[in-house]
Amino acid sequence: MKLIKSVRNENKSLKIEPDYSELAEDIFNFYSINKNVFDKTENKQKWIVEYSQPNTHKAFHIGHFRNVVTGDFIVRIARKFGIDVVPANYIGDIGTHVLKALLGWELAGKPKPPSIEEDPDLDLSRWLGEYYSQWAQRESASKEKFIKEAWDVKDLINENSNFEIDEKFKKFRKNKFLISKILKKSNDGFFESENFKSLNESAINWKKNLDLQNEIAERWKNKDSELVKDWKETKKWCMDAFEKIYRLLDVDFEKIYYESDVEEDAIRISNKLVNKNLAEKEGGSVLVDFKKEPYNSKKLDVLPLLRSDGLPLYSAKDLALAKLKQNQYKTDKSFYVVGAPQSFYFKQIFKILEQYEELSELIHIGYEMVDLPEGKMSSRSGNIVAFSELWQEAKKFAKSKSNQKISNKDLDKVITGALKHLMFSRDFNKKISFKWEEVLSNEGKTGSYLQYAAVRCKRVIEKSGIQPDLKFEKIKMNENEKAVIFNIFTIQNELKRSFENISPTPLLESLHRLSKAFSNFYHSSPIINEDPKTEMFRVNLTYCTLKTLEEALKIFGISIPSRM
RNA sequence: GCGCCUGUAGCUCAACUGGCAGAGCGUCGGGCUUCGAACCCGAAGGUUGCAGGUUCGAAUCCUGCCGGGCGUGCCA
C-alpha cells in the first residue's frame, strides 16, 4: 500500500501529497467489513478505574460531573484498546459531613422530601445538601466570629510571650496557633476580665455548636438505633439521586464501594503498620512520618491515619480500599480519578502502599476544579451549581433551539452532548471557570457542532435514497473531498495519542477538524448529484464521516440524536 | 518557607518525539427559490509573562526571575 503520492519541495518546506485514492479506498474497505474506524488492539491488561466518589448527604454538583465524565472517558477509551476495565465507585457515606447534614436535618425537624409527583425534577442529594449547608454555615459562622474577635484582642493575649507568627503562614495555621494560645490561657481564668467579655461569649456560642456536633458523633459511635435508621434512609435518598444521574449520563459502575465498608479494615491496617514500624502512635492517633525510616522522604512530610479518638481518617480508609480492590480484581493498573489538589496526598498514599503490598501500578489522574466566576465552589457555603440545576437549564435552552418534532430521548442526547463536551473542552490540568453563557451556547466549538454535523450526514444519506456500498471507484476528487478523507484517516493517530496521554484533547480537536472539513465539503459539493458515480462516492464518504463521528463520540459518552 | 499546577490573539483554549504559532467566541464584510444556516466563506487580530542558555531551528528542553491558582498532621 502506498499512501504517499509525491513529495516536493515548496517554499523551503517539504510538501507531502498523499495518494487520496489509496486513502479513500482504505477507509471505505475498513467500514465495509463492519469494523470500527480504529483498530481494536489485543491487550491482556486489566485496569480498575475509581471515579465519581460522591459524598452522600451533599449536593452532586458540576465538580462531581467533571469527575464522572473524566473517569468514564478513561474507561471507554481503555476498552477501545482492548483493556478489561473495572469501573468502580467509592461512596463517601460516612464521616463528619454526614453527621453535620443529619444534625441540620434533625434541627429542622426531620422533614420528609417532596414526592416525585410534586417535583419530577427533584434531586434529593441537593435537597438534603441544603440541610448540610445550613448547619455548616451556622457552625462556621460561630467559629469565624470567635476567631475574628480573638485576633482583635491578640495583643492583650500576647503580653510578654513571643507571639511572632511567620507572615508567610497560611491563615488557618495562624488561627490554630492563636486558638491554642487562648486555650492555654483560658485554664487560669485569664479571660474573666472585661476586655474579653465579647470573646468569651463567642467562645461559648461556638462551643455550644461544637457540643451539638460532639453529641451526634457520640450517638453515632454508640450506634444509636434512631440515628442509624435515619442515616440509612437519608443515604438511600442520595444513592437514588446519584443513580438517576448516572443513568442520565449513561455511566455504569461494575463495583460500588462504601466508606462505611472499609472503616474497620482501616483501623486494623493502621495498627498493623504501627507493628511493622511503618507508622507510629502519637497519643490516640496514628500517623506516618515520611521523614523517618524506611521512607526517608523529607518532602512527603507527615500523614495522619487515625484521629486521636481512634476513628480512621480518609487516608487509612484508602489504604484498606486499595488492598480490597487488589484482592478482588488483581489488576495491572489502578487509577484514581480525584481532583488535582489531592496529588500530594496520593503521593503519600502510594508511597505507603509500595512499602507493604504487592499492588498494581497506582496512577492518580488529577483534574482541575470547576470554579464559579465568584470563586471556588463550596458545598459548605451553598455556593455551588448543582448538577440537576445545570441539567434543567441546559434542557430549557436546548428545547428552545430544537426542532419541534424532537423526541425527549434526542433532547437528552443533545443536552448530554453539550454538557460533556464542555467538560472535555479543556485538558484535565486546566481549570474550568464556569459560565452559564458557555453552557447555553450551541455555536462553534461545542458538542452541538459535532452532533449537528453527524445528524446532517444521516439526513443526507436518507434523503439520497442510496445505500452506501463502500466500493471505491477511482474518481477525481476536489479539495474538499480530499480534506474529509485526510481527516478521517488521521483520526486513528489522534485516538492513540488521547489514549497514551490519557487526554481527551487530541481526539476531540480532531473531531472538530473532521466536522469542519465535512461542513465545508457539504456546502461546496452537492452530495445528491446528477452524476451517479459522483453521488455514490459522496454518499459513501458521508457515511464514513458519520461512522467516524459516531464511534469517536462514543468514547466521550456522547451519542448522535436522529434529529435536533 | 517548601511542593505541585499554570501564564499563547480582546476572551476561552489547541499545538504529537523541538520543525511554517492554530481554532472557537467576539469584531468587520459576504452567503439560504438548491441535500438541515445549531452552517459556510473572507478579513483584521501574536515580542507565546520576563531575562539568559542549549540548538541549524525553542511556545516546547535547561537556569533564574515575575504574575495567578492549589496543597502543605488529625475534613475528604
XYZ file of C-alpha atoms (C1' of nucleotides) in Angstrom, chain A residues 96 168 170 173 176 259 282 287 301 307-308 313-314 341-342 402 426-427 429-431 442 444-445 449 452 455-456 459 497 509 516 519-520 522-523 527-528 563-564, chain B residues 1-8 11-17 20 22-26 31 34-42 68-76:
80
model
C -18.254 14.320 59.774
C 4.056 33.511 55.236
C -1.372 30.296 55.883
C -2.321 27.817 60.655
C -4.751 27.296 65.036
C -16.561 4.197 53.009
C 1.056 9.655 68.949
C 0.416 8.754 61.748
C 6.162 15.166 55.466
C -7.662 10.518 64.694
C -6.882 10.898 68.361
C -9.275 9.117 58.505
C -9.720 9.057 54.732
C -5.411 19.352 44.721
C -5.095 15.851 46.174
C -34.624 22.496 18.756
C -10.097 21.802 28.354
C -7.343 19.426 29.262
C -4.990 20.105 34.233
C -6.836 23.266 33.251
C -9.390 24.848 35.492
C -24.564 25.772 20.736
C -18.833 26.976 17.193
C -16.658 24.557 19.117
C -21.498 21.319 16.387
C -25.101 18.624 14.062
C -27.137 14.445 12.082
C -26.711 16.165 8.779
C -30.258 13.101 6.858
C -2.499 9.971 21.345
C -9.805 18.500 18.412
C -15.319 21.354 9.837
C -19.322 21.042 6.569
C -17.050 22.657 4.084
C -21.198 19.716 2.300
C -21.575 23.333 1.345
C -23.932 15.111 -2.394
C -27.198 14.338 -4.126
C -32.759 14.987 14.791
C -32.032 18.081 16.812
C 9.361 28.769 53.547
C 8.712 24.053 50.623
C 5.901 21.207 46.790
C 2.518 20.705 42.529
C -0.181 23.166 38.524
C -0.465 27.399 35.398
C 0.865 32.045 32.032
C -0.017 31.539 23.916
C -11.923 36.389 25.782
C -11.860 30.683 26.192
C -8.460 27.221 24.616
C -5.166 23.953 20.855
C -0.107 22.940 19.037
C 2.229 14.593 18.917
C 9.351 12.558 19.990
C 5.834 27.347 8.728
C -3.747 27.443 15.038
C -9.250 27.032 16.435
C -13.895 28.818 18.700
C -16.192 33.247 20.674
C -16.263 38.460 19.913
C -23.548 33.610 1.632
C -30.968 24.038 -4.292
C -29.197 17.852 0.279
C -30.952 20.829 7.849
C -27.976 28.397 8.279
C -27.053 24.780 15.570
C -23.926 26.007 8.958
C -20.236 28.053 5.341
C -16.589 31.759 3.024
C -13.344 36.112 3.672
C -2.060 33.559 39.116
C -4.100 29.020 41.484
C -3.798 24.964 44.805
C -1.536 21.885 48.542
C 1.479 21.605 52.878
C -0.714 16.470 60.552
C -5.931 14.605 62.717
C -12.291 17.274 56.563
C -12.439 14.087 52.021
